[in-house]
């Protein structure tokens, strides 16, 4: 059915498709930026530098890069390795990846350990917490020879200098999306961001949003939104520091839970490629990048991920990366803010067809040649005027 005239375009629901290839295990791909980061980090750590921070976006393969570096340091220099993190799920993810592809002999260390083991190389996952008192205490007890930090969160330069001697940045979110290592995304803007407005937006089009992660500032807002979604028959759970996160995340990955609601607990270390949409609460640059970055991991059935923000947010994610399409919610529905990719593709094909059509010059132009002698140049004032024709009648 053709849309009515002057009706805002409605963005297509991105259904599960098998057209986009899976990105595969990141450590098994020959990604140029990973090779550069590994080489630079090894060069620094083998020299006199004692601490290096690797800053790379979520989904760029920081765990794999760090394991490759740790493997080289252990095999070439005989260093013992420890992997420290604030959350158990981060330690579990590192252990699984290590067992699958690397086999590094390493100790898993909680940031809150009272008696951590002694190691030569300490890897600090989610190193934006490295300035915390608990991590400072850990450093003081272990006294590692080398420290390697991992983060997806851009640091302030003054804070970096307090924690790490060198910082390695190679490729940002926008570049990795353009190069196909992170997923393309569609950006949606809604007028307000309250438990009621977010619940209404999701319940209005649950098939559009799919498995979603919703962030709020306060626990009370999470609970209020959860109650309204469950009243519409949507399976939800609120994730906090005291809930069984591992079970909740497993249920979400298995499809038993449709929506997870959280404050900032899931803004770090949440790895679920089947996540389709992030509803990002209003916030500044750093938490916005953390929250939105959760959805950019590629998935074979989801060629486009989705990010929903409020128009009053202080930092739209579109400042960090360019979306494939943008839509704004109005009283008439979704209004497109970008050229529709289907129309753009049709226009491109038509230009190709036009360019391939054979064209011949008219005979009087094809056979025309300038006569001998100098060419005369006329100004607009001195050009000869045409002789007026007389009317024979």
XYZ file of C-alpha atoms in Angstrom:
393
model
C 0.000 0.000 0.000
C 1.406 3.388 -0.994
C 1.806 5.923 1.832
C -0.575 8.847 1.879
C 0.782 12.159 0.604
C 2.589 14.292 3.202
C 2.740 11.329 5.595
C 6.116 10.963 7.353
C 8.069 7.931 6.217
C 7.945 5.036 8.674
C 11.283 3.278 9.140
C 11.194 -0.393 8.209
C 11.242 -2.929 11.009
C 14.582 -4.686 10.875
C 13.608 -8.331 11.023
C 16.012 -11.168 11.702
C 17.864 -11.915 8.479
C 20.786 -14.089 7.527
C 22.184 -11.680 4.968
C 24.932 -10.130 7.104
C 27.945 -12.337 7.724
C 28.926 -13.000 11.312
C 32.001 -11.155 12.476
C 33.386 -14.373 13.966
C 35.804 -14.646 16.879
C 37.670 -11.330 16.821
C 41.015 -12.886 17.675
C 40.904 -15.114 14.595
C 40.550 -12.231 12.143
C 43.497 -10.437 10.573
C 42.349 -6.982 11.585
C 45.004 -4.386 10.749
C 44.295 -2.182 13.770
C 44.656 -5.183 16.120
C 48.044 -6.008 14.642
C 49.184 -2.397 15.066
C 47.999 -2.195 18.676
C 49.615 -5.514 19.624
C 52.927 -4.546 18.015
C 53.026 -1.101 19.646
C 52.092 -2.421 23.083
C 54.690 -5.189 22.983
C 57.330 -2.714 21.892
C 56.565 -0.410 24.816
C 56.285 -3.127 27.477
C 59.501 -4.818 26.351
C 61.265 -1.478 26.646
C 61.382 0.720 29.734
C 57.649 1.559 29.848
C 55.982 -0.012 32.887
C 52.301 0.724 32.178
C 50.286 0.977 28.952
C 46.581 1.672 28.439
C 44.813 0.295 25.345
C 41.767 2.412 24.535
C 39.530 0.727 21.946
C 35.745 0.595 21.416
C 33.458 -2.132 22.679
C 33.526 -5.003 20.195
C 37.010 -4.197 18.893
C 38.530 -7.295 20.508
C 40.353 -5.820 23.507
C 40.293 -9.148 25.370
C 41.807 -10.962 22.412
C 44.491 -8.319 21.896
C 45.436 -8.403 25.578
C 45.628 -12.207 25.592
C 47.847 -12.154 22.507
C 50.157 -9.654 24.212
C 50.172 -11.648 27.462
C 50.955 -14.828 25.528
C 53.947 -13.168 23.849
C 55.238 -11.715 27.133
C 54.932 -15.103 28.813
C 56.525 -17.123 26.016
C 59.313 -14.657 25.209
C 60.131 -13.215 28.644
C 58.787 -15.897 30.988
C 56.442 -13.466 32.755
C 53.667 -14.659 35.045
C 50.306 -13.104 34.166
C 47.353 -11.919 36.239
C 43.991 -10.696 34.932
C 42.162 -8.269 37.234
C 38.613 -6.953 36.936
C 35.914 -5.470 39.124
C 33.149 -7.821 37.934
C 33.025 -11.615 37.875
C 31.529 -11.771 34.398
C 34.591 -9.965 32.996
C 36.889 -12.540 34.581
C 34.711 -15.349 33.226
C 34.775 -13.918 29.691
C 38.566 -13.626 29.759
C 38.909 -17.198 31.034
C 36.655 -18.584 28.290
C 38.493 -16.725 25.503
C 41.857 -17.761 26.895
C 40.871 -21.432 27.053
C 39.394 -21.290 23.553
C 42.270 -19.690 21.652
C 45.389 -18.923 23.707
C 46.188 -21.114 26.696
C 48.006 -18.438 28.698
C 48.836 -19.504 32.253
C 47.252 -16.686 34.209
C 45.645 -15.922 37.555
C 42.147 -14.443 37.691
C 42.125 -11.654 40.273
C 39.139 -9.792 41.675
C 39.706 -6.121 42.315
C 38.537 -6.750 45.874
C 40.926 -9.626 46.665
C 42.595 -9.208 50.060
C 45.540 -11.495 49.219
C 46.032 -11.453 45.430
C 48.765 -13.627 43.882
C 52.080 -12.110 42.824
C 52.432 -11.675 39.041
C 54.862 -9.966 36.666
C 52.287 -8.671 34.176
C 48.956 -7.405 35.491
C 46.138 -6.933 32.953
C 43.443 -4.558 34.235
C 40.101 -5.002 32.464
C 37.809 -1.940 32.351
C 40.757 0.183 33.459
C 38.672 3.321 33.943
C 38.412 1.999 37.518
C 42.188 1.960 37.918
C 42.104 5.153 39.946
C 39.762 3.565 42.504
C 41.066 2.912 46.007
C 40.538 -0.859 45.707
C 42.628 -1.032 42.531
C 45.332 1.167 44.033
C 45.485 -1.221 46.996
C 45.746 -4.160 44.592
C 48.672 -2.532 42.801
C 50.386 -1.903 46.094
C 50.123 -5.545 47.158
C 51.035 -7.195 43.848
C 53.706 -4.708 42.707
C 53.739 -6.005 39.099
C 56.653 -5.239 36.796
C 54.300 -4.312 33.963
C 50.665 -3.159 33.858
C 48.396 -3.253 30.801
C 45.004 -1.541 31.045
C 41.987 -2.057 28.780
C 39.123 0.383 28.358
C 36.435 1.413 25.897
C 35.846 4.656 27.773
C 37.828 7.730 26.707
C 39.782 9.121 29.653
C 40.536 12.709 30.509
C 44.172 13.356 29.658
C 45.084 14.481 33.183
C 43.645 11.306 34.687
C 45.474 9.130 32.157
C 48.834 10.576 33.150
C 48.191 9.666 36.786
C 47.546 5.994 36.001
C 49.473 5.036 32.843
C 52.720 6.067 31.205
C 51.518 5.484 27.649
C 48.091 5.372 25.984
C 47.450 3.621 22.663
C 44.517 4.734 20.527
C 44.220 3.454 16.989
C 40.665 3.215 15.663
C 37.496 4.842 16.970
C 33.892 3.688 16.813
C 33.098 5.548 13.580
C 36.110 4.088 11.779
C 35.374 0.520 12.928
C 31.764 0.829 11.755
C 32.877 2.136 8.365
C 35.416 -0.696 8.050
C 32.765 -3.305 8.877
C 34.172 -4.462 12.221
C 31.284 -2.991 14.223
C 27.625 -3.023 13.258
C 25.908 -0.227 11.396
C 23.068 1.298 13.373
C 19.825 3.225 13.010
C 19.303 6.170 15.358
C 15.870 7.056 16.762
C 14.978 10.187 18.715
C 11.991 10.383 21.060
C 10.677 13.621 22.637
C 11.066 12.668 26.314
C 12.737 9.968 28.405
C 10.590 8.829 31.326
C 9.566 5.331 32.457
C 6.162 5.905 30.894
C 7.358 7.299 27.557
C 10.001 4.593 27.106
C 7.559 1.808 28.012
C 4.984 3.253 25.600
C 7.547 3.481 22.795
C 8.595 -0.143 23.250
C 5.058 -1.524 23.688
C 3.897 0.334 20.576
C 6.350 -1.568 18.330
C 7.889 -4.535 20.184
C 8.838 -6.289 16.939
C 10.813 -3.269 15.813
C 12.923 -3.068 18.961
C 13.418 -6.779 19.626
C 15.731 -7.719 22.477
C 16.489 -4.442 24.186
C 18.547 -2.918 26.963
C 17.010 0.098 28.710
C 19.040 2.442 30.920
C 17.752 4.818 33.599
C 19.403 7.020 36.207
C 17.503 5.586 39.174
C 16.383 2.146 40.282
C 12.870 3.485 40.877
C 12.641 4.441 37.188
C 13.789 0.957 36.146
C 11.101 -0.645 38.310
C 8.382 1.742 37.086
C 9.211 1.026 33.442
C 9.369 -2.715 34.142
C 5.884 -2.687 35.662
C 4.414 -0.898 32.650
C 6.124 -3.242 30.183
C 5.016 -6.366 32.037
C 1.457 -5.012 32.028
C 1.776 -5.158 28.213
C 3.005 -8.766 28.334
C 6.729 -8.026 27.813
C 9.150 -10.286 29.708
C 11.563 -8.025 31.593
C 14.066 -8.045 34.440
C 15.873 -5.303 36.326
C 19.616 -5.890 36.706
C 21.382 -4.425 39.736
C 24.572 -5.047 41.685
C 22.686 -7.473 43.963
C 20.705 -9.515 41.408
C 21.865 -12.757 39.799
C 23.313 -11.084 36.714
C 24.774 -14.238 35.217
C 21.397 -15.965 35.243
C 19.631 -12.842 33.933
C 22.111 -12.385 31.086
C 21.915 -16.103 30.198
C 18.106 -15.900 30.077
C 18.324 -12.783 27.922
C 20.785 -14.398 25.500
C 18.523 -17.460 25.282
C 15.503 -15.281 24.437
C 13.583 -16.033 27.629
C 13.755 -12.359 28.597
C 12.850 -9.656 26.094
C 14.076 -6.545 27.911
C 16.756 -5.863 30.526
C 16.583 -2.652 32.548
C 19.573 -1.282 34.408
C 21.375 1.777 35.627
C 25.075 1.597 34.721
C 25.693 -1.983 35.851
C 25.379 -3.305 32.284
C 27.265 -0.402 30.708
C 30.476 -2.377 31.263
C 31.343 -5.949 30.361
C 27.933 -6.836 28.913
C 28.626 -8.919 25.810
C 25.522 -10.087 23.948
C 25.633 -9.885 20.119
C 21.892 -10.680 19.866
C 21.095 -7.384 21.600
C 19.117 -5.404 19.023
C 18.296 -2.046 20.637
C 19.681 0.187 23.371
C 17.469 2.836 24.953
C 20.123 5.272 26.181
C 19.154 7.595 29.015
C 20.170 11.263 28.768
C 23.772 11.766 29.813
C 27.172 13.195 29.019
C 29.680 11.849 26.505
C 31.391 9.127 28.550
C 28.316 7.249 29.864
C 26.586 7.676 26.498
C 29.469 5.986 24.667
C 29.492 3.224 27.285
C 25.752 2.577 27.020
C 25.423 2.823 23.244
C 28.568 0.785 22.671
C 26.821 -2.275 24.123
C 24.742 -2.710 20.973
C 27.410 -2.373 18.286
C 28.687 -5.953 18.296
C 27.838 -7.600 14.994
C 25.293 -10.401 14.674
C 24.544 -12.451 11.528
C 20.785 -11.957 11.824
C 20.853 -8.227 12.583
C 22.459 -6.161 9.813
C 21.442 -2.941 11.598
C 21.451 -2.378 15.344
C 19.367 0.410 16.910
C 19.937 3.243 19.374
C 17.114 5.283 20.928
C 17.816 8.609 22.626
C 15.852 11.573 23.908
C 16.051 14.830 21.971
C 17.006 16.617 25.214
C 20.128 14.562 25.856
C 23.324 16.556 26.228
C 25.277 14.154 24.011
C 23.607 12.547 20.963
C 25.546 9.436 19.916
C 25.487 10.758 16.346
C 28.394 13.002 17.372
C 30.527 9.878 17.776
C 29.417 7.834 14.764
C 27.254 8.379 11.688
C 24.078 6.271 11.630
C 22.830 4.475 8.537
C 19.464 6.189 9.043
C 17.919 8.657 11.497
C 14.292 8.989 12.595
C 12.415 11.434 14.800
C 9.138 10.587 16.558
C 6.383 13.113 15.830
C 2.635 13.270 16.356
C 2.210 11.618 12.931
C 4.755 8.856 13.591
C 8.382 8.379 12.597
C 9.847 11.065 10.340
C 13.012 10.286 8.415
C 15.931 12.681 8.874
C 18.113 11.008 6.246
C 17.829 9.739 2.702
C 16.154 6.347 2.738
C 18.796 3.763 1.832
C 16.387 1.910 -0.491
C 15.540 5.072 -2.442
C 19.222 6.000 -2.510
C 20.122 2.556 -3.881
C 17.436 2.857 -6.592
C 18.743 6.297 -7.571
C 22.278 4.939 -7.781
C 21.138 2.085 -10.033
C 19.255 4.508 -12.301
C 22.371 6.671 -12.653
C 24.344 3.569 -13.627
C 21.722 2.681 -16.251
C 21.733 6.215 -17.662
C 25.524 6.237 -17.789
C 25.556 3.002 -19.806
C 23.079 4.219 -22.476
C 24.929 4.785 -25.820
C 24.773 8.401 -26.984
C 25.683 9.686 -30.481
C 26.478 13.255 -31.477
C 24.196 14.995 -33.992
C 25.642 14.894 -37.523
C 25.994 18.658 -37.874
C 28.099 18.731 -34.680
C 30.052 15.569 -35.397
C 31.186 16.895 -38.820
C 31.818 20.505 -37.791
C 35.391 21.803 -37.846
C 36.617 25.349 -37.172
C 37.628 27.262 -40.309
C 41.130 28.625 -41.047
C 42.343 31.936 -39.750
C 42.341 33.549 -36.338
C 39.300 33.110 -34.191
C 37.427 36.273 -33.404
C 36.521 37.038 -29.826
C 33.515 39.187 -29.023
C 32.578 40.951 -25.854
C 28.945 41.086 -24.901
C 28.833 44.714 -26.096
C 30.585 44.249 -29.447
C 28.967 41.016 -30.598
C 27.214 41.435 -33.940
C 23.491 41.733 -33.601
C 21.299 39.427 -35.710
C 19.659 41.089 -38.741
C 15.949 41.526 -38.052
C 13.675 39.703 -40.443
C 11.133 41.741 -42.360
C 7.527 40.718 -42.267
C 6.434 39.951 -45.843
C 2.785 40.506 -44.957
